[in-house]
Amino acid sequence: MLRVLCLLRPWRPLRARGCASDGAAGGSEIEVRALAGPDQGITEILMNRPSACNALGNVFVSELLETLAQLREDRQVRVLLFRSGVKGVFCAGADLKEREQMSEAEVGVFVQRLRGLMNDIAAFPAPTIAAMDGFALGGGLELALACDLRVAASSAVMGLIETTRGLLPGAGGTQRLPRCLGVALAKELIFTGRRLSGTEAHVLGLVNHAVAQNEEGDAAYQRARALAQEILPQAPIAVRLGKVAIDRGMENIPTRDRLEGMAAFREKRTPKFVGK
């Protein structure tokens, strides 16, 4: 079931305990929180599988697919923010221990589901932000690449490291990384399986912002939330269509908000957008 909660006090991430692949110790691996007050319109997806460092296992993927399917129909979601409930980790990538127990046919089906998940994130109608406060390796970085914007702690570590394990990025990384960085640099990073710090990723343009980590371990989340707050006042349909225009190509915005924005400009006042 989808759980939507209002944050009334700061939320503290759990510490990773060994990251063994034995599943979450009860409860959902994916949780949803709709922020209230001045942050109303920001919805957070919390990845909460501390026993496996948020590895992309069957339950994790199924819950995230279900969550996205429900949220995409909710017009109150103005910005969707992905964050980790496990301190020091964003997402460790595919659950290889779980995959070892699968037949070849089952692996093929699971990889297709994983690709579908990344496509669903990329196609989410509202802007998406990945708050990377720790490791984002393999499929974990592919998840972040599927988001519109990425914010990382300077100490975060990320990379498409599949070639170091005899694998290939199978969930969209071979397409999305070149779009982000260019073909030559993407090939270099994939061929070498290189790991980058948040600072290095920012220099290359892989993340939008890199920030020094704080004692709470949530500096990237705090910066991502501030970025989401910048998006909130803008006309919601214009923002959504702006995403479509960039991703698919589109120019005209035939909305009431467009007319209101033009009128407010002429009258030198703050626009009152209604989302229609």
XYZ file of C-alpha atoms in Angstrom:
276
model
C 0.000 0.000 0.000
C 1.141 3.526 -0.719
C 1.829 5.426 2.472
C 1.724 9.222 2.317
C 2.867 10.998 5.452
C 3.414 14.627 6.392
C 6.813 15.531 7.792
C 6.296 17.362 11.061
C 9.900 17.026 12.241
C 13.283 16.271 10.650
C 13.505 12.706 9.367
C 16.684 10.838 10.311
C 18.138 8.167 8.011
C 18.931 4.691 9.290
C 22.504 3.518 9.438
C 23.437 0.705 7.079
C 24.167 -2.487 8.999
C 26.448 -4.682 6.953
C 24.380 -4.362 3.792
C 23.732 -8.084 3.663
C 21.231 -9.191 1.036
C 18.567 -10.553 3.349
C 15.789 -8.079 2.572
C 14.262 -5.360 4.708
C 13.628 -6.255 8.311
C 9.879 -5.793 8.094
C 7.959 -2.872 6.664
C 8.077 -1.405 3.198
C 11.287 -0.965 1.270
C 9.771 2.095 -0.437
C 8.002 4.804 1.559
C 6.333 8.020 0.424
C 6.107 11.299 2.284
C 4.128 14.314 1.109
C 5.553 17.455 2.685
C 3.246 20.033 4.217
C 3.211 23.766 4.866
C 5.487 25.824 2.599
C 6.822 22.587 1.094
C 3.383 21.366 0.031
C 3.729 19.959 -3.464
C 7.044 18.231 -2.750
C 6.712 14.471 -2.435
C 9.597 12.314 -1.276
C 10.289 8.705 -2.154
C 12.381 7.148 0.591
C 14.390 4.077 -0.385
C 14.571 2.086 2.825
C 16.322 -1.258 2.502
C 19.170 -0.949 5.033
C 19.918 -4.686 5.101
C 21.035 -4.540 1.446
C 22.140 -0.919 0.976
C 19.004 -0.210 -1.073
C 20.001 -2.818 -3.643
C 17.519 -3.230 -6.487
C 15.838 -6.491 -5.568
C 12.487 -7.875 -6.656
C 10.478 -6.463 -3.748
C 12.210 -3.077 -3.962
C 11.541 -2.789 -7.704
C 7.925 -3.959 -7.386
C 7.152 -1.458 -4.625
C 8.795 1.382 -6.507
C 6.892 0.566 -9.709
C 3.594 0.516 -7.788
C 4.434 3.776 -6.042
C 5.250 5.579 -9.293
C 2.070 4.306 -10.934
C -0.015 5.837 -8.144
C 1.904 9.092 -7.843
C 1.839 9.870 -11.548
C -1.946 10.275 -11.289
C -1.685 12.686 -8.354
C -1.743 16.280 -9.615
C -0.725 17.505 -6.167
C 2.781 16.167 -6.775
C 4.685 19.165 -8.111
C 8.205 17.822 -7.508
C 9.229 14.225 -6.773
C 12.390 13.815 -4.727
C 14.247 10.496 -4.415
C 16.271 10.064 -1.233
C 17.715 7.261 0.846
C 16.693 6.124 4.286
C 20.094 4.455 4.702
C 22.944 6.691 5.833
C 25.936 6.749 3.488
C 24.098 5.038 0.626
C 21.838 6.232 -2.171
C 21.426 2.926 -4.007
C 24.013 0.156 -4.280
C 22.717 -1.076 -7.643
C 21.437 -4.496 -8.610
C 21.070 -7.136 -5.905
C 23.612 -9.583 -7.328
C 23.146 -12.089 -4.507
C 19.455 -12.277 -5.287
C 20.224 -12.507 -8.991
C 22.510 -15.504 -8.403
C 19.445 -17.463 -7.317
C 17.580 -16.714 -10.557
C 17.491 -18.803 -13.704
C 18.669 -17.225 -16.951
C 15.059 -16.684 -18.002
C 14.214 -15.054 -14.662
C 17.210 -12.738 -14.977
C 15.974 -11.633 -18.413
C 12.521 -10.851 -17.052
C 13.954 -8.965 -14.089
C 16.251 -6.835 -16.262
C 13.267 -5.884 -18.427
C 11.364 -4.825 -15.298
C 14.373 -2.809 -14.186
C 14.493 -1.013 -17.536
C 10.776 -0.358 -17.266
C 11.293 1.132 -13.819
C 13.950 3.557 -15.067
C 11.737 4.523 -18.006
C 8.847 5.188 -15.611
C 11.053 7.474 -13.535
C 12.241 9.314 -16.646
C 8.671 9.687 -17.917
C 7.227 10.865 -14.603
C 5.194 13.990 -15.463
C 6.558 16.231 -12.683
C 10.232 17.147 -12.202
C 12.271 14.499 -10.377
C 15.362 15.091 -8.244
C 17.847 12.506 -6.944
C 19.435 13.409 -3.596
C 22.652 11.389 -3.559
C 24.076 11.420 -0.049
C 26.160 8.283 -0.499
C 27.096 5.467 -2.844
C 25.249 5.312 -6.185
C 26.785 2.448 -8.123
C 25.652 0.580 -11.216
C 21.871 0.521 -11.213
C 21.897 3.083 -8.417
C 23.492 5.627 -10.728
C 21.141 4.544 -13.520
C 18.242 5.404 -11.216
C 19.736 8.847 -10.585
C 20.335 9.335 -14.317
C 16.645 8.651 -14.941
C 15.819 11.660 -12.754
C 15.688 15.159 -14.229
C 18.105 16.675 -11.703
C 20.809 15.273 -9.442
C 22.323 16.693 -6.260
C 25.246 14.918 -4.596
C 27.270 15.221 -1.438
C 30.867 15.975 -2.389
C 31.866 12.751 -0.629
C 29.311 10.588 -2.480
C 30.718 7.903 -4.773
C 29.088 7.021 -8.070
C 29.820 5.140 -11.251
C 28.625 2.623 -13.811
C 30.940 -0.100 -12.546
C 29.359 -3.071 -14.346
C 32.401 -3.763 -16.561
C 34.460 -4.441 -13.425
C 32.111 -7.371 -12.773
C 31.877 -8.709 -16.308
C 28.528 -7.017 -16.910
C 27.077 -4.079 -18.837
C 24.814 -1.283 -17.579
C 21.443 -2.833 -18.374
C 18.888 -0.289 -17.161
C 19.432 2.658 -19.474
C 22.860 3.850 -18.408
C 24.403 3.285 -21.828
C 21.859 5.716 -23.292
C 21.384 8.267 -20.524
C 25.038 8.769 -19.602
C 26.022 9.816 -23.177
C 23.064 12.216 -23.285
C 24.291 13.746 -20.043
C 28.045 13.883 -20.682
C 28.581 13.214 -24.381
C 29.535 9.985 -26.101
C 33.324 10.025 -25.653
C 33.280 10.740 -21.924
C 30.462 8.252 -21.306
C 32.446 5.562 -23.104
C 35.506 6.343 -21.004
C 33.571 6.041 -17.750
C 31.809 2.826 -18.786
C 34.912 1.195 -20.320
C 36.947 1.876 -17.167
C 34.191 1.372 -14.593
C 35.547 4.486 -12.924
C 34.103 5.722 -9.659
C 33.631 9.473 -9.213
C 33.221 11.580 -6.125
C 30.349 14.028 -5.963
C 32.811 16.854 -6.583
C 34.258 15.150 -9.681
C 30.763 14.381 -10.951
C 29.825 18.035 -10.634
C 32.883 19.159 -12.590
C 31.922 16.785 -15.411
C 28.265 17.865 -15.353
C 26.933 14.537 -14.145
C 25.229 16.209 -11.165
C 23.693 19.675 -10.966
C 25.089 20.503 -7.531
C 27.691 19.066 -5.154
C 27.674 20.089 -1.493
C 29.892 19.331 1.485
C 28.435 16.568 3.627
C 27.093 17.492 7.071
C 27.073 15.610 10.373
C 23.566 14.315 9.747
C 24.610 12.852 6.409
C 21.801 14.534 4.474
C 23.462 17.581 2.863
C 22.480 16.512 -0.654
C 18.889 16.050 0.481
C 18.820 19.511 2.038
C 20.143 21.078 -1.189
C 17.740 19.014 -3.299
C 14.845 20.150 -1.145
C 15.919 23.790 -1.574
C 16.016 23.209 -5.332
C 12.507 21.742 -5.208
C 11.363 24.829 -3.306
C 12.587 26.967 -6.211
C 10.399 24.985 -8.586
C 7.229 25.108 -6.453
C 6.176 28.743 -7.201
C 6.339 28.234 -10.960
C 3.274 27.463 -13.075
C 2.814 23.696 -12.671
C 1.590 22.956 -16.185
C 4.314 25.106 -17.726
C 6.919 23.207 -15.699
C 5.510 19.855 -16.791
C 5.329 20.948 -20.418
C 8.832 22.337 -20.152
C 9.967 18.842 -19.251
C 8.098 17.432 -22.228
C 9.549 20.102 -24.521
C 13.088 19.232 -23.496
C 12.571 15.468 -23.560
C 10.440 15.197 -26.695
C 10.261 18.539 -28.445
C 7.296 20.909 -28.092
C 6.757 24.661 -28.216
C 3.229 25.946 -27.583
C 1.769 26.073 -24.079
C -1.998 26.678 -24.466
C -2.891 27.084 -20.790
C -4.691 29.540 -18.520
C -1.477 29.860 -16.543
C 0.263 31.138 -19.668
C -2.328 33.894 -20.076
C -2.085 34.735 -16.363
C 1.709 34.900 -16.553
C 1.601 37.298 -19.496
C -1.050 39.467 -17.803
C 0.950 39.616 -14.581
C 4.029 40.681 -16.530
C 2.111 43.518 -18.194
C 0.556 44.608 -14.908
C 3.823 44.307 -12.950
C 2.401 41.945 -10.299
C 3.020 38.452 -9.010
C 1.164 35.849 -11.116
C -1.504 33.686 -9.509
C -1.181 30.306 -11.188
C -4.076 27.846 -10.902
C -2.546 24.857 -12.652
C -4.944 24.891 -15.619
